[in-house]
């Protein structure tokens, strides 16, 4: 899910929280 980290989202309610967790996994993993 490398694109999930670069998805141009205008206003996502469950993005900062869920993306923060996925970013921590995708960040170091990628």
mmCIF file of N, CA and C in Angstrom:
data_model
loop_
_atom_site.group_PDB
_atom_site.id
_atom_site.type_symbol
_atom_site.label_atom_id
_atom_site.label_comp_id
_atom_site.label_asym_id
_atom_site.label_seq_id
_atom_site.Cartn_x
_atom_site.Cartn_y
_atom_site.Cartn_z
ATOM 1 N N UNK A 1 0.844 -1.203 0.000
ATOM 2 C CA UNK A 1 0.000 0.000 0.000
ATOM 3 C C UNK A 1 0.879 1.252 0.000
ATOM 4 N N UNK A 2 1.753 1.326 -0.941
ATOM 5 C CA UNK A 2 2.642 2.499 -1.004
ATOM 6 C C UNK A 2 1.856 3.719 -1.471
ATOM 7 N N UNK A 3 0.821 3.486 -2.268
ATOM 8 C CA UNK A 3 0.043 4.629 -2.772
ATOM 9 C C UNK A 3 -0.823 5.204 -1.661
ATOM 10 N N UNK A 4 -1.224 4.377 -0.732
ATOM 11 C CA UNK A 4 -2.061 4.878 0.371
ATOM 12 C C UNK A 4 -1.367 6.012 1.109
ATOM 13 N N UNK A 5 -0.046 6.015 1.047
ATOM 14 C CA UNK A 5 0.701 7.070 1.745
ATOM 15 C C UNK A 5 0.754 8.338 0.905
ATOM 16 N N UNK A 6 0.497 8.204 -0.375
ATOM 17 C CA UNK A 6 0.570 9.389 -1.255
ATOM 18 C C UNK A 6 -0.771 9.675 -1.920
ATOM 19 N N UNK A 7 -1.864 9.326 -1.254
ATOM 20 C CA UNK A 7 -3.164 9.581 -1.874
ATOM 21 C C UNK A 7 -3.588 11.022 -1.620
ATOM 22 N N UNK A 8 -3.839 11.773 -2.659
ATOM 23 C CA UNK A 8 -4.272 13.166 -2.524
ATOM 24 C C UNK A 8 -5.687 13.251 -1.977
ATOM 25 N N UNK A 9 -5.821 13.282 -0.679
ATOM 26 C CA UNK A 9 -7.150 13.325 -0.070
ATOM 27 C C UNK A 9 -7.458 14.736 0.417
ATOM 28 N N UNK A 10 -8.594 15.310 0.011
ATOM 29 C CA UNK A 10 -8.994 16.662 0.398
ATOM 30 C C UNK A 10 -9.314 16.746 1.891
ATOM 31 N N UNK A 11 -10.319 15.984 2.318
ATOM 32 C CA UNK A 11 -10.675 16.016 3.742
ATOM 33 C C UNK A 11 -11.030 14.620 4.213
ATOM 34 N N UNK A 12 -10.132 13.988 4.913
ATOM 35 C CA UNK A 12 -10.403 12.636 5.413
ATOM 36 C C UNK A 12 -10.514 12.657 6.935
ATOM 37 N N UNK A 13 -11.655 12.253 7.466
ATOM 38 C CA UNK A 13 -11.881 12.232 8.912
ATOM 39 C C UNK A 13 -11.023 11.162 9.591
ATOM 40 N N UNK A 14 -10.989 9.969 9.012
ATOM 41 C CA UNK A 14 -10.196 8.889 9.628
ATOM 42 C C UNK A 14 -8.893 8.700 8.870
ATOM 43 N N UNK A 15 -8.211 9.790 8.640
ATOM 44 C CA UNK A 15 -6.950 9.681 7.889
ATOM 45 C C UNK A 15 -5.739 9.882 8.776
ATOM 46 N N UNK A 16 -5.725 10.952 9.566
ATOM 47 C CA UNK A 16 -4.571 11.241 10.427
ATOM 48 C C UNK A 16 -4.323 10.118 11.429
ATOM 49 N N UNK A 17 -5.378 9.594 12.005
ATOM 50 C CA UNK A 17 -5.231 8.527 13.009
ATOM 51 C C UNK A 17 -4.834 7.209 12.342
ATOM 52 N N UNK A 18 -5.602 6.807 11.340
ATOM 53 C CA UNK A 18 -5.305 5.523 10.684
ATOM 54 C C UNK A 18 -4.051 5.629 9.828
ATOM 55 N N UNK A 19 -3.888 6.774 9.180
ATOM 56 C CA UNK A 19 -2.703 6.923 8.317
ATOM 57 C C UNK A 19 -1.454 6.991 9.185
ATOM 58 N N UNK A 20 -1.596 7.577 10.362
ATOM 59 C CA UNK A 20 -0.428 7.690 11.252
ATOM 60 C C UNK A 20 0.070 6.289 11.607
ATOM 61 N N UNK A 21 -0.861 5.376 11.844
ATOM 62 C CA UNK A 21 -0.468 3.996 12.194
ATOM 63 C C UNK A 21 0.076 3.296 10.960
ATOM 64 N N UNK A 22 -0.577 3.493 9.827
ATOM 65 C CA UNK A 22 -0.101 2.834 8.597
ATOM 66 C C UNK A 22 1.210 3.480 8.143
ATOM 67 N N UNK A 23 1.340 4.760 8.402
ATOM 68 C CA UNK A 23 2.556 5.468 7.993
ATOM 69 C C UNK A 23 3.739 4.912 8.781
ATOM 70 N N UNK A 24 3.496 4.573 10.032
ATOM 71 C CA UNK A 24 4.578 4.040 10.869
ATOM 72 C C UNK A 24 4.986 2.662 10.346
ATOM 73 N N UNK A 25 4.023 1.938 9.773
ATOM 74 C CA UNK A 25 4.335 0.591 9.252
ATOM 75 C C UNK A 25 4.888 0.695 7.838
ATOM 76 N N UNK A 26 4.299 1.568 7.050
ATOM 77 C CA UNK A 26 4.748 1.701 5.657
ATOM 78 C C UNK A 26 6.030 2.524 5.576
ATOM 79 N N UNK A 27 6.171 3.468 6.484
ATOM 80 C CA UNK A 27 7.369 4.326 6.463
ATOM 81 C C UNK A 27 8.651 3.506 6.537
ATOM 82 N N UNK A 28 8.919 2.923 7.698
ATOM 83 C CA UNK A 28 10.155 2.147 7.878
ATOM 84 C C UNK A 28 10.182 0.906 6.999
ATOM 85 N N UNK A 29 9.011 0.366 6.712
ATOM 86 C CA UNK A 29 8.942 -0.869 5.905
ATOM 87 C C UNK A 29 9.329 -0.571 4.463
ATOM 88 N N UNK A 30 8.895 0.601 3.955
ATOM 89 C CA UNK A 30 9.202 0.921 2.555
ATOM 90 C C UNK A 30 10.632 1.425 2.467
#
